[in-house]
Tab-separated table of C-alpha atoms and ligand atoms in Angstrom:
chain	number	residue	atom	x	y	z
A	5	MET	CA	22.151	13.960	4.010
A	6	SER	CA	21.881	11.222	1.408
A	7	ASN	CA	18.287	11.819	0.345
A	8	PRO	CA	16.310	14.801	-0.919
A	9	LEU	CA	14.131	15.330	2.158
A	10	THR	CA	14.356	18.700	3.888
A	11	ARG	CA	15.199	19.044	7.580
A	12	GLU	CA	11.518	19.721	8.335
A	13	GLN	CA	10.500	16.558	6.495
A	14	HIS	CA	13.091	14.515	8.362
A	15	LEU	CA	11.712	15.827	11.629
A	16	GLU	CA	8.160	15.224	10.508
A	17	LEU	CA	8.950	11.549	9.885
A	18	TYR	CA	10.169	11.333	13.475
A	19	TYR	CA	7.093	13.192	14.725
A	20	PHE	CA	4.695	10.779	13.032
A	21	MET	CA	6.552	7.638	14.154
A	22	GLN	CA	6.729	8.836	17.743
A	23	LEU	CA	3.100	10.024	17.665
A	24	ASN	CA	2.133	6.559	16.389
A	25	ARG	CA	4.002	4.894	19.255
A	26	GLN	CA	2.835	7.191	22.033
A	27	LEU	CA	-0.774	7.030	20.847
A	28	GLU	CA	-0.713	3.244	20.874
A	29	GLU	CA	0.968	3.136	24.274
A	30	ARG	CA	-1.843	5.257	25.661
A	31	MET	CA	-4.398	2.939	24.078
A	32	VAL	CA	-2.768	-0.050	25.769
A	33	ARG	CA	-3.259	1.720	29.111
A	34	LEU	CA	-6.888	2.454	28.201
A	35	PHE	CA	-7.356	-1.185	27.223
A	36	ARG	CA	-6.100	-2.290	30.628
A	37	GLN	CA	-8.556	0.112	32.229
A	38	ASN	CA	-11.305	-1.606	30.226
A	39	LYS	CA	-12.045	1.558	28.268
A	40	ILE	CA	-11.389	0.078	24.836
A	41	VAL	CA	-14.303	-1.762	23.227
A	42	GLY	CA	-13.138	-4.804	21.259
A	43	GLY	CA	-9.615	-5.850	20.340
A	44	LEU	CA	-6.503	-3.737	20.293
A	45	TYR	CA	-3.689	-4.352	17.836
A	46	SER	CA	-0.196	-2.989	18.121
A	47	SER	CA	2.166	-1.714	15.460
A	48	LEU	CA	5.045	-1.491	17.924
A	49	GLY	CA	8.238	-1.903	15.917
A	50	GLN	CA	6.457	-1.298	12.604
A	51	GLU	CA	6.009	2.470	12.799
A	52	ALA	CA	8.581	3.067	10.042
A	53	VAL	CA	6.515	0.941	7.661
A	54	SER	CA	3.256	2.875	7.971
A	55	VAL	CA	4.853	6.311	8.148
A	56	GLY	CA	7.577	5.790	5.529
A	57	SER	CA	5.228	4.291	2.949
A	58	CYS	CA	2.432	6.831	3.356
A	59	TYR	CA	4.662	9.895	3.507
A	60	PRO	CA	5.368	10.162	-0.263
A	61	LEU	CA	1.664	10.162	-1.116
A	62	GLU	CA	-0.094	13.335	-2.179
A	63	LYS	CA	-3.309	14.603	-0.655
A	64	LYS	CA	-5.354	13.321	-3.594
A	65	ASP	CA	-3.961	9.771	-3.296
A	66	TRP	CA	-5.867	6.951	-1.654
A	67	ILE	CA	-4.948	4.499	1.097
A	68	ALA	CA	-6.634	1.542	2.736
A	69	PRO	CA	-5.014	0.866	6.107
A	70	MET	CA	-4.924	-2.463	7.914
A	71	ILE	CA	-4.721	-3.100	11.656
A	72	ARG	CA	-1.061	-2.074	12.033
A	73	ASN	CA	-1.219	1.152	10.042
A	74	VAL	CA	-2.199	3.777	12.605
A	75	GLY	CA	0.912	5.682	11.502
A	76	ALA	CA	-0.469	5.965	7.978
A	77	LEU	CA	-3.751	7.376	9.293
A	78	LEU	CA	-1.808	10.058	11.166
A	79	VAL	CA	0.246	10.944	8.082
A	80	LYS	CA	-3.004	11.246	6.109
A	81	GLY	CA	-4.200	13.796	8.649
A	82	VAL	CA	-6.567	11.755	10.811
A	83	PRO	CA	-6.573	13.426	14.262
A	84	PRO	CA	-5.625	11.156	17.187
A	85	ARG	CA	-9.035	11.831	18.766
A	86	ASP	CA	-10.677	9.872	15.920
A	87	ILE	CA	-8.492	6.876	16.725
A	88	PHE	CA	-9.110	7.115	20.487
A	89	THR	CA	-12.872	7.601	20.174
A	90	GLN	CA	-13.205	4.896	17.552
A	91	HIS	CA	-11.480	2.336	19.772
A	92	MET	CA	-13.594	3.453	22.731
A	93	ALA	CA	-16.818	3.260	20.658
A	94	LYS	CA	-17.720	6.835	21.577
A	95	TYR	CA	-20.538	8.817	19.993
A	96	THR	CA	-17.983	11.359	18.756
A	97	SER	CA	-16.058	8.727	16.780
A	98	PRO	CA	-16.073	8.596	12.973
A	99	THR	CA	-18.629	5.768	13.133
A	100	GLN	CA	-20.541	7.343	16.048
A	101	GLY	CA	-19.637	4.350	18.166
A	102	LYS	CA	-21.249	1.856	15.815
A	103	ASP	CA	-18.012	0.176	14.879
A	104	GLY	CA	-14.744	-0.345	16.700
A	105	THR	CA	-10.979	-0.685	16.279
A	106	SER	CA	-9.672	0.677	12.999
A	107	HIS	CA	-12.900	0.176	11.083
A	108	PHE	CA	-13.447	3.618	9.724
A	109	GLY	CA	-12.481	5.544	6.619
A	110	ASP	CA	-12.890	8.931	5.013
A	111	LEU	CA	-13.894	8.750	1.376
A	112	LYS	CA	-14.620	12.436	0.954
A	113	VAL	CA	-11.700	14.384	2.367
A	114	ARG	CA	-8.681	12.246	3.196
A	115	HIS	CA	-9.333	9.425	0.714
A	116	ILE	CA	-9.156	6.542	3.131
A	117	VAL	CA	-10.980	3.301	2.391
A	118	SER	CA	-11.970	1.660	5.636
A	119	PRO	CA	-10.212	-1.658	6.433
A	120	ILE	CA	-11.828	-4.894	5.277
A	121	SER	CA	-11.330	-7.712	7.760
A	122	MET	CA	-11.077	-10.421	5.125
A	123	LEU	CA	-7.363	-10.384	4.501
A	124	GLY	CA	-6.391	-9.647	0.913
A	125	ASP	CA	-9.719	-8.159	-0.129
A	126	LEU	CA	-8.408	-4.621	-0.057
A	127	ILE	CA	-6.084	-5.476	-2.942
A	128	PRO	CA	-8.772	-5.839	-5.618
A	129	VAL	CA	-10.719	-2.982	-4.026
A	130	MET	CA	-7.745	-0.612	-4.170
A	131	THR	CA	-6.922	-1.803	-7.669
A	132	GLY	CA	-10.436	-0.683	-8.542
A	133	VAL	CA	-9.871	2.670	-6.850
A	134	ALA	CA	-6.644	3.095	-8.829
A	135	MET	CA	-8.366	2.228	-12.095
A	136	ALA	CA	-11.316	4.505	-11.362
A	137	GLY	CA	-8.958	7.377	-10.574
A	138	ARG	CA	-7.173	6.809	-13.842
A	139	TYR	CA	-10.428	6.717	-15.749
A	140	LEU	CA	-11.527	9.949	-14.103
A	141	GLY	CA	-8.245	11.598	-15.066
A	142	GLN	CA	-7.215	12.257	-11.456
A	143	ASN	CA	-3.656	10.898	-11.742
A	144	ILE	CA	-3.906	9.322	-8.319
A	145	VAL	CA	-2.054	6.424	-6.738
A	146	ALA	CA	-3.791	3.887	-4.489
A	147	LEU	CA	-1.841	2.102	-1.768
A	148	THR	CA	-2.580	-0.599	0.753
A	149	TRP	CA	-0.767	-2.982	3.069
A	150	ILE	CA	-0.932	-6.736	3.532
A	151	GLY	CA	0.735	-9.004	6.081
A	152	ASP	CA	2.858	-12.068	5.363
A	153	GLY	CA	-0.126	-14.210	6.362
A	154	GLY	CA	-2.539	-12.225	4.216
A	155	SER	CA	-0.240	-12.647	1.221
A	156	SER	CA	-1.321	-16.289	1.021
A	157	THR	CA	-4.985	-15.559	0.399
A	158	GLY	CA	-6.645	-16.045	-2.942
A	159	ALA	CA	-7.728	-12.400	-3.011
A	160	PHE	CA	-4.073	-11.323	-2.805
A	161	HIS	CA	-3.195	-13.245	-5.959
A	162	GLU	CA	-6.349	-12.478	-7.890
A	163	GLY	CA	-6.121	-8.817	-6.977
A	164	LEU	CA	-2.456	-8.512	-7.843
A	165	ASN	CA	-2.970	-10.219	-11.170
A	166	LEU	CA	-5.794	-7.815	-11.971
A	167	ALA	CA	-3.685	-4.819	-10.948
A	168	ALA	CA	-0.748	-6.044	-13.018
A	169	GLN	CA	-2.787	-6.827	-16.082
A	170	GLN	CA	-4.576	-3.479	-15.926
A	171	ARG	CA	-1.336	-1.644	-15.118
A	172	ALA	CA	-3.216	0.052	-12.304
A	173	PRO	CA	-1.424	2.832	-10.395
A	174	PHE	CA	-1.411	0.688	-7.281
A	175	VAL	CA	1.281	0.129	-4.653
A	176	LEU	CA	1.178	-2.864	-2.345
A	177	ILE	CA	3.267	-2.901	0.816
A	178	VAL	CA	3.823	-6.458	2.039
A	179	GLU	CA	4.519	-6.238	5.750
A	180	ASN	CA	6.678	-9.242	6.471
A	181	ASN	CA	6.654	-9.040	10.258
A	182	GLN	CA	7.684	-12.700	10.604
A	183	TRP	CA	4.432	-13.906	12.182
A	184	ALA	CA	0.805	-14.458	11.296
A	185	TYR	CA	-0.823	-15.100	14.663
A	186	SER	CA	1.521	-17.843	15.977
A	187	THR	CA	2.689	-19.086	12.563
A	188	PRO	CA	6.174	-18.048	11.466
A	189	VAL	CA	6.606	-17.130	7.798
A	190	SER	CA	8.800	-20.174	7.103
A	191	ARG	CA	5.953	-22.519	8.097
A	192	GLN	CA	3.520	-20.756	5.870
A	193	VAL	CA	5.363	-19.797	2.686
A	194	PRO	CA	7.973	-21.854	0.815
A	195	VAL	CA	9.906	-18.838	-0.467
A	196	LYS	CA	12.271	-16.693	1.535
A	197	ASN	CA	11.289	-13.377	0.023
A	198	LEU	CA	7.610	-12.567	-0.371
A	199	ALA	CA	8.602	-10.040	-3.040
A	200	ASP	CA	9.383	-13.013	-5.285
A	201	ARG	CA	5.642	-13.286	-5.771
A	202	ALA	CA	5.713	-10.095	-7.813
A	203	VAL	CA	7.723	-11.896	-10.490
A	204	ALA	CA	4.728	-14.133	-11.165
A	205	TYR	CA	2.695	-11.063	-12.085
A	206	GLY	CA	5.428	-9.281	-14.039
A	207	ILE	CA	5.422	-6.241	-11.773
A	208	ARG	CA	8.259	-4.307	-10.193
A	209	SER	CA	9.207	-5.094	-6.641
A	210	TRP	CA	11.607	-4.071	-3.923
A	211	ILE	CA	12.775	-5.550	-0.662
A	212	VAL	CA	13.583	-3.032	2.036
A	213	ASP	CA	14.557	-2.844	5.675
A	214	GLY	CA	11.188	-2.085	7.226
A	215	ASN	CA	12.814	-0.694	10.350
A	216	ASP	CA	14.638	1.985	8.370
A	217	VAL	CA	12.096	4.717	7.728
A	218	LEU	CA	14.206	6.333	5.012
A	219	ALA	CA	14.586	3.035	3.153
A	220	VAL	CA	10.822	2.551	3.266
A	221	TYR	CA	10.278	6.144	2.197
A	222	ASN	CA	12.758	5.933	-0.713
A	223	ALA	CA	11.297	2.731	-2.118
A	224	SER	CA	7.725	3.952	-1.683
A	225	LYS	CA	8.509	7.296	-3.296
A	226	GLU	CA	10.009	5.572	-6.299
A	227	ALA	CA	7.081	3.162	-6.555
A	228	VAL	CA	4.525	5.968	-6.228
A	229	ASP	CA	6.311	8.120	-8.822
A	230	GLU	CA	6.493	5.211	-11.263
A	231	CYS	CA	2.811	4.452	-10.762
A	232	ARG	CA	1.881	8.060	-11.348
A	233	ALA	CA	3.920	8.026	-14.535
A	234	GLY	CA	1.685	5.205	-15.781
A	235	ARG	CA	4.129	2.320	-15.407
A	236	GLY	CA	1.794	0.022	-13.543
A	237	PRO	CA	1.707	-1.434	-10.052
A	238	ALA	CA	4.559	-2.087	-7.653
A	239	LEU	CA	5.096	-4.327	-4.656
A	240	ILE	CA	7.401	-3.528	-1.757
A	241	GLU	CA	8.267	-6.177	0.796
A	242	VAL	CA	9.341	-4.681	4.101
A	243	LYS	CA	11.268	-6.903	6.489
A	244	THR	CA	10.214	-6.065	10.006
A	245	MET	CA	8.975	-7.656	13.225
A	246	ARG	CA	5.703	-7.737	15.117
A	247	MET	CA	6.979	-6.809	18.589
A	248	ARG	CA	3.789	-7.792	20.424
A	249	GLY	CA	1.306	-10.616	20.150
A	250	HIS	CA	-1.352	-10.632	17.467
A	251	ALA	CA	-3.512	-8.437	19.698
A	252	GLN	CA	-3.659	-7.549	23.394
A	253	HIS	CA	-5.038	-10.954	24.328
A	254	ASP	CA	-1.938	-12.714	22.967
A	255	PRO	CA	1.251	-12.717	25.079
A	256	ALA	CA	3.225	-14.146	22.106
A	257	GLU	CA	4.980	-16.759	24.214
A	258	TYR	CA	5.633	-18.771	21.075
A	259	VAL	CA	8.147	-16.166	19.843
A	260	PRO	CA	11.727	-17.016	20.934
A	261	LYS	CA	13.047	-14.399	23.341
A	262	GLN	CA	16.250	-14.085	21.306
A	263	MET	CA	14.189	-13.067	18.308
A	264	PHE	CA	12.580	-10.230	20.258
A	265	ASP	CA	16.035	-9.204	21.520
A	266	TYR	CA	17.414	-9.196	17.984
A	267	TRP	CA	14.680	-6.913	16.706
A	268	LYS	CA	14.578	-4.732	19.809
A	269	ALA	CA	18.161	-3.758	19.012
A	270	ARG	CA	16.839	-2.625	15.628
A	271	ASP	CA	13.980	-0.522	16.918
A	272	PRO	CA	12.950	1.814	14.059
A	273	ILE	CA	12.575	4.910	16.225
A	274	THR	CA	15.885	4.413	18.061
A	275	LEU	CA	17.632	3.805	14.726
A	276	TYR	CA	16.162	6.945	13.230
A	277	GLU	CA	17.006	9.046	16.292
A	278	LYS	CA	20.601	7.906	15.883
A	279	TYR	CA	20.535	8.806	12.183
A	280	LEU	CA	19.190	12.295	12.911
A	281	THR	CA	21.853	12.883	15.545
A	282	GLU	CA	24.781	11.495	13.553
A	283	ASN	CA	23.805	13.530	10.509
A	284	LYS	CA	23.335	16.643	12.668
A	285	ILE	CA	19.737	17.048	11.523
A	286	TRP	CA	18.630	17.718	15.082
A	287	ASP	CA	19.930	18.127	18.596
A	288	SER	CA	18.542	17.121	21.970
A	289	LYS	CA	16.599	20.402	22.202
A	290	ALA	CA	14.754	19.750	18.909
A	291	LYS	CA	13.926	16.213	20.038
A	292	ALA	CA	12.646	17.414	23.413
A	293	GLU	CA	10.410	19.968	21.679
A	294	ILE	CA	8.831	17.382	19.399
A	295	ASP	CA	8.352	14.919	22.267
A	296	ALA	CA	6.717	17.604	24.403
A	297	ARG	CA	4.433	18.622	21.524
A	298	ILE	CA	3.298	14.999	21.100
A	299	GLU	CA	2.609	14.715	24.829
A	300	ARG	CA	0.586	17.935	24.806
A	301	GLU	CA	-1.433	17.001	21.746
A	302	LEU	CA	-2.209	13.509	22.994
A	303	ASP	CA	-3.282	14.827	26.409
A	304	VAL	CA	-5.901	17.005	24.719
A	305	GLU	CA	-7.036	14.297	22.305
A	306	GLN	CA	-7.301	11.569	24.944
A	307	LYS	CA	-9.224	13.839	27.285
A	308	PHE	CA	-11.656	14.665	24.499
A	309	ALA	CA	-12.217	10.948	23.908
A	310	GLU	CA	-12.582	10.031	27.566
A	311	ASP	CA	-15.022	12.895	28.151
A	312	SER	CA	-17.115	11.968	25.112
A	313	PRO	CA	-20.456	10.198	25.649
A	314	MET	CA	-21.310	6.707	24.491
A	315	PRO	CA	-23.884	6.639	21.664
A	316	PRO	CA	-27.573	6.940	22.615
A	317	PRO	CA	-29.406	3.573	22.525
A	318	GLU	CA	-31.812	4.672	19.773
A	319	LEU	CA	-28.868	5.096	17.385
A	320	ALA	CA	-28.721	1.314	17.141
A	321	GLU	CA	-31.741	1.246	14.854
A	322	GLU	CA	-30.570	4.089	12.632
A	323	GLY	CA	-28.465	3.652	9.529
A	324	VAL	CA	-28.914	-0.104	9.321
A	325	TYR	CA	-30.344	0.185	5.842
A	326	CYS	CA	-29.704	3.118	3.532
A	327	ASP	CA	-32.956	5.054	3.206
A	328	GLY	CA	-31.613	7.658	0.841
A	329	CYS	CA	-28.899	8.919	3.161
A	330	HIS	CA	-26.205	8.160	0.583
A	331	GLU	CA	-26.034	9.586	-2.867
A	332	ILE	CA	-23.916	7.131	-4.786
A	333	GLU	CA	-23.253	8.553	-8.179
A	334	ALA	CA	-19.867	8.704	-9.808
A	335	ALA	CA	-18.995	11.401	-12.306
A	336	TRP	CA	-17.960	8.768	-14.802
A	337	GLN	CA	-18.640	10.289	-18.173
A	338	ARG	CA	-15.493	11.550	-19.873
A	339	PRO	CA	-14.717	12.944	-23.299
A	340	LYS	CA	-13.167	10.188	-25.368
A	341	ALA	CA	-9.934	12.123	-25.988
A	342	GLU	CA	-9.263	12.098	-22.269
A	343	VAL	CA	-9.488	8.350	-21.856
A	344	MET	CA	-7.276	7.585	-24.851
A	345	PRO	CA	-3.515	7.970	-25.210
A	346	PRO	CA	-1.640	10.252	-25.017
A	347	ARG	CA	-3.767	11.668	-22.191
A	348	CYS	CA	-4.367	8.230	-20.732
A	349	SER	CA	-1.442	5.864	-20.211
A	350	ILE	CA	-3.433	2.821	-21.282
A	351	GLU	CA	-4.041	1.825	-24.896
A	352	PRO	CA	-7.704	0.875	-25.267
A	353	GLY	CA	-6.850	-1.455	-28.149
A	354	TRP	CA	-4.084	-4.011	-28.019
A	355	GLN	CA	-2.137	-6.402	-30.147
A	356	VAL	CA	-1.534	-10.106	-29.951
A	357	LYS	CA	2.118	-10.037	-28.984
A	358	ASP	CA	2.994	-13.613	-29.804
A	359	TYR	CA	1.338	-16.838	-30.790
A	360	GLY	CA	2.381	-18.704	-27.642
A	361	SER	CA	4.286	-21.473	-29.401
A	362	TYR	CA	7.138	-23.514	-27.994
A	363	ALA	CA	9.496	-21.832	-30.491
A	364	GLU	CA	8.948	-18.596	-28.601
A	365	VAL	CA	9.866	-20.313	-25.325
A	366	GLU	CA	13.096	-21.434	-26.946
A	367	ALA	CA	13.825	-17.876	-28.025
A	368	ILE	CA	13.428	-16.729	-24.429
A	369	THR	CA	15.573	-19.596	-23.147
A	370	LYS	CA	18.398	-18.373	-25.355
A	371	GLN	CA	18.021	-14.876	-23.973
A	372	ILE	CA	18.295	-16.068	-20.394
A	373	ALA	CA	21.372	-18.218	-20.940
A	374	ALA	CA	23.115	-15.551	-18.877
A	375	PRO	CA	21.433	-14.537	-15.600
A	376	VAL	CA	19.718	-11.175	-15.922
A	377	VAL	CA	19.791	-9.924	-12.384
A	378	ALA	CA	21.926	-10.493	-9.340
A	379	GLY	CA	20.443	-10.756	-5.856
A	380	GLY	CA	17.827	-12.963	-4.257
A	381	GLY	CA	19.049	-16.413	-3.404
A	382	ASN	CA	17.217	-19.333	-4.947
A	383	GLY	CA	19.363	-19.496	-8.094
A	384	SER	CA	16.553	-19.054	-10.614
A	385	LYS	CA	17.185	-16.910	-13.663
A	386	VAL	CA	14.214	-14.621	-13.567
A	387	ALA	CA	14.144	-10.945	-12.700
A	388	LYS	CA	14.650	-10.531	-8.979
A	389	PRO	CA	13.383	-7.801	-6.722
A	390	VAL	CA	15.732	-4.938	-6.048
A	391	VAL	CA	17.070	-4.914	-2.497
A	392	LYS	CA	17.301	-1.447	-1.047
A	393	SER	CA	18.812	0.156	1.999
A	394	GLY	CA	18.070	3.542	3.495
A	395	GLY	CA	21.077	5.756	2.880
A	396	LYS	CA	21.964	4.391	-0.536
A	397	PRO	CA	20.363	5.849	-3.646
A	398	PRO	CA	17.577	3.657	-5.012
A	399	GLN	CA	18.719	1.045	-7.521
A	400	LYS	CA	16.813	0.678	-10.736
A	401	GLN	CA	15.021	-2.579	-11.387
A	402	GLN	CA	16.701	-4.529	-14.164
A	403	PRO	CA	14.624	-4.716	-17.343
A	404	ARG	CA	12.581	-7.828	-17.726
A	405	LEU	CA	13.077	-10.113	-20.682
A	406	ALA	CA	12.136	-8.688	-24.044
A	407	GLU	CA	9.118	-10.127	-25.819
A	408	PRO	CA	10.095	-12.278	-28.818
A	409	GLU	CA	9.127	-10.732	-32.117
A	410	THR	CA	6.150	-12.160	-33.947
A	411	PRO	CA	5.487	-11.089	-37.504
A	412	ASP	CA	2.134	-9.870	-38.817
A	413	ILE	CA	0.679	-8.914	-35.484
A	414	PRO	CA	-3.112	-8.801	-35.645
A	415	ARG	CA	-4.900	-6.102	-33.767
A	416	VAL	CA	-7.536	-7.129	-31.252
A	417	PRO	CA	-10.492	-4.812	-31.246
A	418	PHE	CA	-11.403	-2.981	-28.077
A	419	GLY	CA	-14.720	-3.111	-26.309
A	420	ARG	CA	-17.596	-4.547	-28.271
A	421	GLY	CA	-15.428	-6.406	-30.745
A	422	PRO	CA	-15.800	-6.363	-34.517
A	423	LYS	CA	-18.526	-3.739	-34.513
A	424	ASP	CA	-16.635	-1.267	-32.339
A	425	LYS	CA	-16.437	1.897	-34.408
A	426	SER	CA	-13.780	3.436	-32.225
A	427	VAL	CA	-11.340	0.767	-33.345
A	428	ARG	CA	-11.997	1.261	-37.018
A	429	GLU	CA	-11.530	4.963	-36.784
A	430	THR	CA	-8.134	4.614	-35.075
A	431	GLN	CA	-6.938	1.773	-37.272
A	432	ASN	CA	-3.738	2.184	-39.214
A	433	PRO	CA	-4.690	2.215	-42.954
A	434	ARG	CA	-1.576	0.111	-43.674
A	435	ASP	CA	-3.071	-2.815	-41.709
A	436	ARG	CA	-6.248	-2.945	-43.726
A	437	HIS	CA	-4.860	-5.147	-46.471
A	438	GLN	CA	-3.716	-7.772	-43.984
A	439	ASN	CA	-7.186	-8.998	-43.228
A	440	PRO	CA	-8.108	-11.806	-45.583
A	441	ARG	CA	-11.794	-11.614	-44.620
A	442	ASP	CA	-12.438	-8.054	-45.614
A	443	LYS	CA	-10.480	-6.025	-48.113
A	444	ARG	CA	-11.753	-2.820	-46.540
A	445	GLY	CA	-10.077	-3.805	-43.280
A	446	ARG	CA	-13.173	-4.733	-41.278
A	447	ARG	CA	-13.014	-7.592	-38.853
B	1505	TPP	C1	-9.262	-14.255	4.682
B	1505	TPP	C2	-8.971	-14.240	6.159
B	1505	TPP	N1	-8.519	-15.358	6.772
B	1505	TPP	C3	-8.263	-15.352	8.101
B	1505	TPP	C4	-8.452	-14.225	8.842
B	1505	TPP	C5	-8.189	-14.216	10.346
B	1505	TPP	N2	-6.961	-13.451	10.630
B	1505	TPP	C6	-7.011	-12.184	11.013
B	1505	TPP	S1	-5.484	-11.525	11.228
B	1505	TPP	C7	-4.736	-12.983	10.824
B	1505	TPP	C8	-3.255	-13.106	10.811
B	1505	TPP	C9	-2.674	-12.126	9.854
B	1505	TPP	O1	-1.287	-12.266	9.782
B	1505	TPP	P1	-0.512	-11.333	8.825
B	1505	TPP	O2	-1.188	-11.202	7.528
B	1505	TPP	O3	0.898	-11.787	8.813
B	1505	TPP	O4	-0.639	-9.883	9.526
B	1505	TPP	P2	-0.065	-9.410	10.948
B	1505	TPP	O5	-1.088	-9.745	11.963
B	1505	TPP	O6	1.213	-10.131	11.169
B	1505	TPP	O7	0.120	-7.944	10.786
B	1505	TPP	C10	-5.684	-13.943	10.503
B	1505	TPP	C11	-5.357	-15.322	10.093
B	1505	TPP	C12	-8.955	-13.084	8.178
B	1505	TPP	N3	-9.175	-11.929	8.822
B	1505	TPP	N4	-9.177	-13.106	6.847
B	1506	MG	MG1	2.528	-11.045	9.852
């Protein structure tokens, strides 16, 4: 075994991927029987992405799933009945039948922010969750997913810039499944690797085989650990394939058959089954037991959903406006020592690192005379994402270019500016004489 997971964890990864697939297959049958209300999206072929990326998260961590992340919901402990009833708009569903598809969350127990349909918007929202968790001293990581199409929205870029600048403990999984509706990635984005976008925000990134659950797990684990250690956000591009149309209504006739054949031969569950067998982690008996357990569990859950009533008509007029049913009050007040280093990873004050002159650009140009990182393919000399594969140990991202030194660095006050007492009290006495305006060091 080339990674630190136990046998039980290896088998659990299989369980969740297979549960994801069998659950969705049942929902396709329900859709054809006209028992699903609204659209139905498939994550066929992408199970390793949702399961592998969510698996390293702790209970206290937060996720915001998108339409192809049923696997992540299952890993987070959402029972299949919630997914069945939600799609069938039953009264017993998490939204009591008021909303459909994957539009539900669980803020209290499982820490799931409900999907937002506007692609990209979950990125700033989850950045906010990550920052709030940090402020509250919870040491959490927030994670969400975005498609190749969604990575072209303004919210993606604004959100990622915010996350990067704030060094938020936030992980973004970019699901490059080759298609956004009927548009292939190459007709939508002029770069080959979507992870290259991370370079623009100065954050770490990886490219992994999205059909290799261990590769996804390894990269996600590293990203989550780094985030938790206070090293800022991370982006992981997973290369995978949407094996169905955009939703049930779409037969995906625009996808070349050879492309489906290519990816079918790389089915994530088949690949993982082979890995488990070749590495003697299981045998046919263990597989049969897990498959039978999934069948049993889904029988019970589906029956519960099918037997559940539709919501009563009068429910339609309830809960439209909040009439005191929600108490929205964050426990935001913290002792100052807790929100300052060393207990917080973020310095509340900062320094002007350089003066932004052309001379500094020249200094950097000299540094990059030799390429810093191998990999990628467009010949530029900037830090490239690390490419990872499942069995191999994770490679470390090469260090980014050092900042050029600038003498006499002035300190920029935090918060309310010159009158902020907290800055004065933490100021280094040595710096006081550097301020020409005030000999006592006030600014
Ligand atoms: C801001 C925004 N623009 C357009 C849409 C409509 N829309 C929904 S899904 C989708 C395609 C998404 O493709 P991608 O991000 O690659 O995800 P995939 O469906 O491949 O998982 C579009 C354009 C939307 N929901 N939000
Ligand atoms: Mg896509």
